[in-house]
Amino acid sequence: MANHKSALKRIRRNEAVRLRNRYQHKTVRNAIKKLRTEEDKKAAEALLPTVVGMIDKLAKKNIIHNNKAANLKSKLMSKVAAM
């Protein structure tokens, strides 16, 4: 167990941040899944910018790696374009 006041605070803070990151990551994964299962091209095109923005935010906050974000966006755009 931590002995310093600042270390105890850091433990609490890390847990809060971890839960927030986990929530955001799961939300984006659900949005990606929704986009991948979309059958209608118009609906997919409308949903694409929102999902891309969410992915960019995760990458900016280092929740996911920049290359993973780029790969996800590339695959999603290809899928929507191929519809």
Tab-separated table of N, CA, C and O in Angstrom:
chain	number	residue	atom	x	y	z
A	1	MET	N	0.841	-1.185	0.000
A	1	MET	CA	0.000	0.000	0.000
A	1	MET	C	0.885	1.246	0.000
A	1	MET	O	1.942	1.258	0.622
A	2	ALA	N	0.421	2.262	-0.680
A	2	ALA	CA	1.188	3.498	-0.780
A	2	ALA	C	1.228	4.218	0.562
A	2	ALA	O	0.287	4.149	1.348
A	3	ASN	N	2.328	4.907	0.806
A	3	ASN	CA	2.515	5.612	2.075
A	3	ASN	C	2.324	7.120	1.950
A	3	ASN	O	2.054	7.788	2.930
A	4	HIS	N	2.479	7.649	0.769
A	4	HIS	CA	2.404	9.094	0.582
A	4	HIS	C	1.017	9.509	0.132
A	4	HIS	O	0.322	8.776	-0.587
A	5	LYS	N	0.648	10.690	0.565
A	5	LYS	CA	-0.669	11.228	0.222
A	5	LYS	C	-0.824	11.348	-1.294
A	5	LYS	O	-1.869	11.008	-1.855
A	6	SER	N	0.221	11.809	-1.946
A	6	SER	CA	0.161	11.991	-3.398
A	6	SER	C	0.057	10.647	-4.124
A	6	SER	O	-0.622	10.538	-5.149
A	7	ALA	N	0.694	9.618	-3.566
A	7	ALA	CA	0.618	8.291	-4.182
A	7	ALA	C	-0.783	7.712	-4.038
A	7	ALA	O	-1.300	7.066	-4.964
A	8	LEU	N	-1.415	7.943	-2.903
A	8	LEU	CA	-2.798	7.484	-2.717
A	8	LEU	C	-3.742	8.186	-3.687
A	8	LEU	O	-4.638	7.567	-4.270
A	9	LYS	N	-3.518	9.486	-3.861
A	9	LYS	CA	-4.345	10.252	-4.797
A	9	LYS	C	-4.124	9.743	-6.219
A	9	LYS	O	-5.063	9.618	-7.008
A	10	ARG	N	-2.888	9.442	-6.546
A	10	ARG	CA	-2.558	8.968	-7.888
A	10	ARG	C	-3.255	7.624	-8.170
A	10	ARG	O	-3.722	7.381	-9.285
A	11	ILE	N	-3.324	6.760	-7.164
A	11	ILE	CA	-4.002	5.474	-7.313
A	11	ILE	C	-5.480	5.702	-7.627
A	11	ILE	O	-6.043	5.065	-8.524
A	12	ARG	N	-6.114	6.614	-6.873
A	12	ARG	CA	-7.534	6.919	-7.122
A	12	ARG	C	-7.723	7.502	-8.511
A	12	ARG	O	-8.645	7.145	-9.238
A	13	ARG	N	-6.844	8.404	-8.883
A	13	ARG	CA	-6.922	9.085	-10.182
A	13	ARG	C	-6.741	8.082	-11.328
A	13	ARG	O	-7.463	8.132	-12.321
A	14	ASN	N	-5.758	7.190	-11.196
A	14	ASN	CA	-5.510	6.192	-12.237
A	14	ASN	C	-6.718	5.301	-12.456
A	14	ASN	O	-7.039	4.946	-13.594
A	15	GLU	N	-7.392	4.938	-11.394
A	15	GLU	CA	-8.582	4.080	-11.513
A	15	GLU	C	-9.704	4.816	-12.240
A	15	GLU	O	-10.373	4.246	-13.107
A	16	ALA	N	-9.887	6.088	-11.922
A	16	ALA	CA	-10.926	6.877	-12.589
A	16	ALA	C	-10.628	7.008	-14.076
A	16	ALA	O	-11.515	6.853	-14.920
A	17	VAL	N	-9.377	7.275	-14.397
A	17	VAL	CA	-8.978	7.424	-15.801
A	17	VAL	C	-9.113	6.101	-16.542
A	17	VAL	O	-9.590	6.055	-17.681
A	18	ARG	N	-8.729	4.996	-15.879
A	18	ARG	CA	-8.826	3.675	-16.506
A	18	ARG	C	-10.271	3.348	-16.851
A	18	ARG	O	-10.567	2.864	-17.949
A	19	LEU	N	-11.185	3.637	-15.936
A	19	LEU	CA	-12.601	3.357	-16.188
A	19	LEU	C	-13.150	4.227	-17.324
A	19	LEU	O	-13.922	3.754	-18.160
A	20	ARG	N	-12.737	5.496	-17.358
A	20	ARG	CA	-13.188	6.388	-18.421
A	20	ARG	C	-12.668	5.912	-19.776
A	20	ARG	O	-13.413	5.846	-20.756
A	21	ASN	N	-11.385	5.531	-19.832
A	21	ASN	CA	-10.802	5.041	-21.082
A	21	ASN	C	-11.506	3.775	-21.545
A	21	ASN	O	-11.779	3.599	-22.730
A	22	ARG	N	-11.797	2.871	-20.605
A	22	ARG	CA	-12.457	1.627	-20.933
A	22	ARG	C	-13.851	1.874	-21.500
A	22	ARG	O	-14.248	1.245	-22.480
A	23	TYR	N	-14.570	2.811	-20.894
A	23	TYR	CA	-15.913	3.159	-21.372
A	23	TYR	C	-15.856	3.731	-22.789
A	23	TYR	O	-16.628	3.326	-23.665
A	24	GLN	N	-14.939	4.665	-23.022
A	24	GLN	CA	-14.825	5.282	-24.338
A	24	GLN	C	-14.423	4.259	-25.396
A	24	GLN	O	-14.959	4.258	-26.502
A	25	HIS	N	-13.488	3.380	-25.061
A	25	HIS	CA	-13.025	2.364	-26.008
A	25	HIS	C	-14.161	1.421	-26.365
A	25	HIS	O	-14.360	1.076	-27.535
A	26	LYS	N	-14.932	1.004	-25.370
A	26	LYS	CA	-16.044	0.087	-25.612
A	26	LYS	C	-17.129	0.767	-26.457
A	26	LYS	O	-17.712	0.134	-27.342
A	27	THR	N	-17.392	2.041	-26.205
A	27	THR	CA	-18.374	2.783	-26.981
A	27	THR	C	-17.976	2.840	-28.449
A	27	THR	O	-18.811	2.636	-29.341
A	28	VAL	N	-16.704	3.083	-28.713
A	28	VAL	CA	-16.219	3.149	-30.094
A	28	VAL	C	-16.294	1.771	-30.748
A	28	VAL	O	-16.676	1.652	-31.914
A	29	ARG	N	-15.945	0.725	-30.011
A	29	ARG	CA	-16.028	-0.623	-30.571
A	29	ARG	C	-17.460	-0.957	-30.965
A	29	ARG	O	-17.697	-1.558	-32.019
A	30	ASN	N	-18.430	-0.547	-30.145
A	30	ASN	CA	-19.834	-0.786	-30.477
A	30	ASN	C	-20.246	-0.003	-31.716
A	30	ASN	O	-20.994	-0.500	-32.562
A	31	ALA	N	-19.763	1.237	-31.838
A	31	ALA	CA	-20.082	2.058	-33.007
A	31	ALA	C	-19.484	1.454	-34.275
A	31	ALA	O	-20.126	1.441	-35.336
A	32	ILE	N	-18.269	0.926	-34.172
A	32	ILE	CA	-17.624	0.279	-35.319
A	32	ILE	C	-18.410	-0.960	-35.731
A	32	ILE	O	-18.656	-1.197	-36.920
A	33	LYS	N	-18.833	-1.728	-34.746
A	33	LYS	CA	-19.617	-2.935	-35.023
A	33	LYS	C	-20.938	-2.574	-35.712
A	33	LYS	O	-21.361	-3.235	-36.660
A	34	LYS	N	-21.562	-1.499	-35.243
A	34	LYS	CA	-22.826	-1.042	-35.843
A	34	LYS	C	-22.601	-0.634	-37.295
A	34	LYS	O	-23.405	-0.963	-38.175
A	35	LEU	N	-21.501	0.059	-37.559
A	35	LEU	CA	-21.192	0.494	-38.922
A	35	LEU	C	-20.892	-0.692	-39.825
A	35	LEU	O	-21.332	-0.735	-40.979
A	36	ARG	N	-20.172	-1.680	-39.306
A	36	ARG	CA	-19.826	-2.853	-40.119
A	36	ARG	C	-21.048	-3.685	-40.477
A	36	ARG	O	-21.079	-4.313	-41.532
A	37	THR	N	-22.042	-3.716	-39.598
A	37	THR	CA	-23.234	-4.525	-39.864
A	37	THR	C	-24.295	-3.757	-40.634
A	37	THR	O	-25.317	-4.333	-40.995
A	38	GLU	N	-24.054	-2.472	-40.875
A	38	GLU	CA	-25.023	-1.648	-41.613
A	38	GLU	C	-25.148	-2.137	-43.058
A	38	GLU	O	-24.150	-2.382	-43.719
A	39	GLU	N	-26.386	-2.272	-43.521
A	39	GLU	CA	-26.647	-2.761	-44.876
A	39	GLU	C	-26.882	-1.616	-45.850
A	39	GLU	O	-26.534	-1.708	-47.030
A	40	ASP	N	-27.462	-0.540	-45.366
A	40	ASP	CA	-27.833	0.588	-46.222
A	40	ASP	C	-26.633	1.523	-46.426
A	40	ASP	O	-26.009	1.958	-45.462
A	41	LYS	N	-26.316	1.798	-47.685
A	41	LYS	CA	-25.149	2.638	-47.994
A	41	LYS	C	-25.322	4.059	-47.469
A	41	LYS	O	-24.398	4.639	-46.916
A	42	LYS	N	-26.512	4.630	-47.623
A	42	LYS	CA	-26.761	6.006	-47.152
A	42	LYS	C	-26.572	6.113	-45.638
A	42	LYS	O	-25.937	7.052	-45.149
A	43	ALA	N	-27.103	5.140	-44.926
A	43	ALA	CA	-26.974	5.151	-43.465
A	43	ALA	C	-25.511	4.981	-43.053
A	43	ALA	O	-25.036	5.627	-42.112
A	44	ALA	N	-24.799	4.112	-43.762
A	44	ALA	CA	-23.383	3.886	-43.456
A	44	ALA	C	-22.567	5.146	-43.729
A	44	ALA	O	-21.681	5.503	-42.941
A	45	GLU	N	-22.865	5.834	-44.831
A	45	GLU	CA	-22.149	7.069	-45.145
A	45	GLU	C	-22.439	8.160	-44.123
A	45	GLU	O	-21.576	8.982	-43.830
A	46	ALA	N	-23.649	8.157	-43.587
A	46	ALA	CA	-23.998	9.149	-42.565
A	46	ALA	C	-23.308	8.834	-41.241
A	46	ALA	O	-22.929	9.740	-40.490
A	47	LEU	N	-23.144	7.569	-40.961
A	47	LEU	CA	-22.543	7.139	-39.694
A	47	LEU	C	-21.017	7.215	-39.715
A	47	LEU	O	-20.376	7.388	-38.668
A	48	LEU	N	-20.424	7.108	-40.899
A	48	LEU	CA	-18.960	7.041	-41.031
A	48	LEU	C	-18.221	8.231	-40.400
A	48	LEU	O	-17.280	8.020	-39.629
A	49	PRO	N	-18.594	9.491	-40.673
A	49	PRO	CA	-17.839	10.605	-40.077
A	49	PRO	C	-17.871	10.605	-38.548
A	49	PRO	O	-16.875	10.951	-37.901
A	50	THR	N	-18.983	10.184	-37.976
A	50	THR	CA	-19.092	10.127	-36.523
A	50	THR	C	-18.122	9.106	-35.953
A	50	THR	O	-17.395	9.382	-34.992
A	51	VAL	N	-18.087	7.924	-36.565
A	51	VAL	CA	-17.210	6.853	-36.087
A	51	VAL	C	-15.745	7.241	-36.281
A	51	VAL	O	-14.914	7.006	-35.389
A	52	VAL	N	-15.426	7.842	-37.406
A	52	VAL	CA	-14.043	8.267	-37.666
A	52	VAL	C	-13.606	9.298	-36.626
A	52	VAL	O	-12.482	9.245	-36.108
A	53	GLY	N	-14.503	10.223	-36.286
A	53	GLY	CA	-14.193	11.215	-35.260
A	53	GLY	C	-13.935	10.577	-33.905
A	53	GLY	O	-13.026	10.983	-33.173
A	54	MET	N	-14.739	9.570	-33.575
A	54	MET	CA	-14.557	8.868	-32.307
A	54	MET	C	-13.208	8.157	-32.267
A	54	MET	O	-12.499	8.190	-31.252
A	55	ILE	N	-12.847	7.518	-33.387
A	55	ILE	CA	-11.565	6.815	-33.474
A	55	ILE	C	-10.409	7.811	-33.323
A	55	ILE	O	-9.430	7.552	-32.617
A	56	ASP	N	-10.533	8.964	-33.981
A	56	ASP	CA	-9.493	9.989	-33.886
A	56	ASP	C	-9.309	10.477	-32.451
A	56	ASP	O	-8.188	10.705	-31.999
A	57	LYS	N	-10.415	10.628	-31.737
A	57	LYS	CA	-10.320	11.078	-30.345
A	57	LYS	C	-9.592	10.052	-29.485
A	57	LYS	O	-8.780	10.406	-28.629
A	58	LEU	N	-9.875	8.767	-29.717
A	58	LEU	CA	-9.181	7.725	-28.953
A	58	LEU	C	-7.683	7.764	-29.237
A	58	LEU	O	-6.866	7.608	-28.329
A	59	ALA	N	-7.326	7.950	-30.498
A	59	ALA	CA	-5.910	7.981	-30.868
A	59	ALA	C	-5.226	9.212	-30.261
A	59	ALA	O	-4.091	9.128	-29.779
A	60	LYS	N	-5.926	10.331	-30.272
A	60	LYS	CA	-5.355	11.565	-29.738
A	60	LYS	C	-5.076	11.441	-28.240
A	60	LYS	O	-4.090	11.965	-27.731
A	61	LYS	N	-5.947	10.722	-27.531
A	61	LYS	CA	-5.782	10.541	-26.088
A	61	LYS	C	-4.931	9.322	-25.740
A	61	LYS	O	-4.840	8.930	-24.585
A	62	ASN	N	-4.338	8.688	-26.746
A	62	ASN	CA	-3.473	7.517	-26.573
A	62	ASN	C	-4.192	6.334	-25.941
A	62	ASN	O	-3.582	5.517	-25.262
A	63	ILE	N	-5.486	6.226	-26.181
A	63	ILE	CA	-6.226	5.056	-25.725
A	63	ILE	C	-5.976	3.913	-26.702
A	63	ILE	O	-5.855	2.760	-26.310
A	64	ILE	N	-5.885	4.258	-27.993
A	64	ILE	CA	-5.445	3.289	-29.000
A	64	ILE	C	-4.271	3.907	-29.745
A	64	ILE	O	-4.091	5.120	-29.756
A	65	HIS	N	-3.470	3.077	-30.382
A	65	HIS	CA	-2.298	3.538	-31.111
A	65	HIS	C	-2.718	4.243	-32.399
A	65	HIS	O	-3.752	3.916	-32.986
A	66	ASN	N	-1.914	5.185	-32.841
A	66	ASN	CA	-2.225	5.937	-34.064
A	66	ASN	C	-2.341	5.031	-35.280
A	66	ASN	O	-3.207	5.235	-36.134
A	67	ASN	N	-1.463	4.030	-35.378
A	67	ASN	CA	-1.507	3.126	-36.524
A	67	ASN	C	-2.778	2.280	-36.508
A	67	ASN	O	-3.367	2.012	-37.551
A	68	LYS	N	-3.207	1.860	-35.331
A	68	LYS	CA	-4.450	1.083	-35.222
A	68	LYS	C	-5.628	1.943	-35.663
A	68	LYS	O	-6.522	1.468	-36.363
A	69	ALA	N	-5.625	3.212	-35.262
A	69	ALA	CA	-6.695	4.121	-35.663
A	69	ALA	C	-6.712	4.274	-37.183
A	69	ALA	O	-7.783	4.230	-37.810
A	70	ALA	N	-5.544	4.428	-37.776
A	70	ALA	CA	-5.458	4.582	-39.227
A	70	ALA	C	-5.950	3.326	-39.937
A	70	ALA	O	-6.678	3.404	-40.939
A	71	ASN	N	-5.568	2.154	-39.417
A	71	ASN	CA	-6.008	0.897	-40.026
A	71	ASN	C	-7.521	0.730	-39.920
A	71	ASN	O	-8.171	0.308	-40.882
A	72	LEU	N	-8.083	1.046	-38.774
A	72	LEU	CA	-9.532	0.938	-38.587
A	72	LEU	C	-10.267	1.859	-39.555
A	72	LEU	O	-11.226	1.446	-40.214
A	73	LYS	N	-9.822	3.114	-39.640
A	73	LYS	CA	-10.486	4.077	-40.522
A	73	LYS	C	-10.390	3.635	-41.972
A	73	LYS	O	-11.362	3.728	-42.723
A	74	SER	N	-9.233	3.143	-42.362
A	74	SER	CA	-9.031	2.698	-43.736
A	74	SER	C	-9.978	1.556	-44.093
A	74	SER	O	-10.632	1.572	-45.144
A	75	LYS	N	-10.067	0.568	-43.213
A	75	LYS	CA	-10.929	-0.578	-43.476
A	75	LYS	C	-12.399	-0.179	-43.509
A	75	LYS	O	-13.170	-0.668	-44.341
A	76	LEU	N	-12.801	0.722	-42.603
A	76	LEU	CA	-14.197	1.157	-42.578
A	76	LEU	C	-14.549	1.939	-43.839
A	76	LEU	O	-15.614	1.738	-44.430
A	77	MET	N	-13.654	2.814	-44.266
A	77	MET	CA	-13.911	3.609	-45.472
A	77	MET	C	-13.983	2.715	-46.709
A	77	MET	O	-14.806	2.916	-47.589
A	78	SER	N	-13.099	1.718	-46.775
A	78	SER	CA	-13.117	0.781	-47.894
A	78	SER	C	-14.434	0.015	-47.927
A	78	SER	O	-15.025	-0.201	-48.989
A	79	LYS	N	-14.896	-0.406	-46.756
A	79	LYS	CA	-16.135	-1.190	-46.672
A	79	LYS	C	-17.331	-0.343	-47.130
A	79	LYS	O	-18.178	-0.817	-47.884
A	80	VAL	N	-17.374	0.916	-46.674
A	80	VAL	CA	-18.492	1.779	-47.061
A	80	VAL	C	-18.436	2.098	-48.549
A	80	VAL	O	-19.457	2.093	-49.236
A	81	ALA	N	-17.238	2.305	-49.072
A	81	ALA	CA	-17.092	2.613	-50.497
A	81	ALA	C	-17.474	1.427	-51.373
A	81	ALA	O	-17.968	1.594	-52.494
A	82	ALA	N	-17.271	0.212	-50.867
A	82	ALA	CA	-17.550	-0.994	-51.650
A	82	ALA	C	-19.030	-1.381	-51.638
A	82	ALA	O	-19.432	-2.293	-52.352
A	83	MET	N	-19.829	-0.720	-50.821
A	83	MET	CA	-21.252	-1.068	-50.731
A	83	MET	C	-21.987	-0.793	-52.028
A	83	MET	O	-21.699	0.056	-52.776
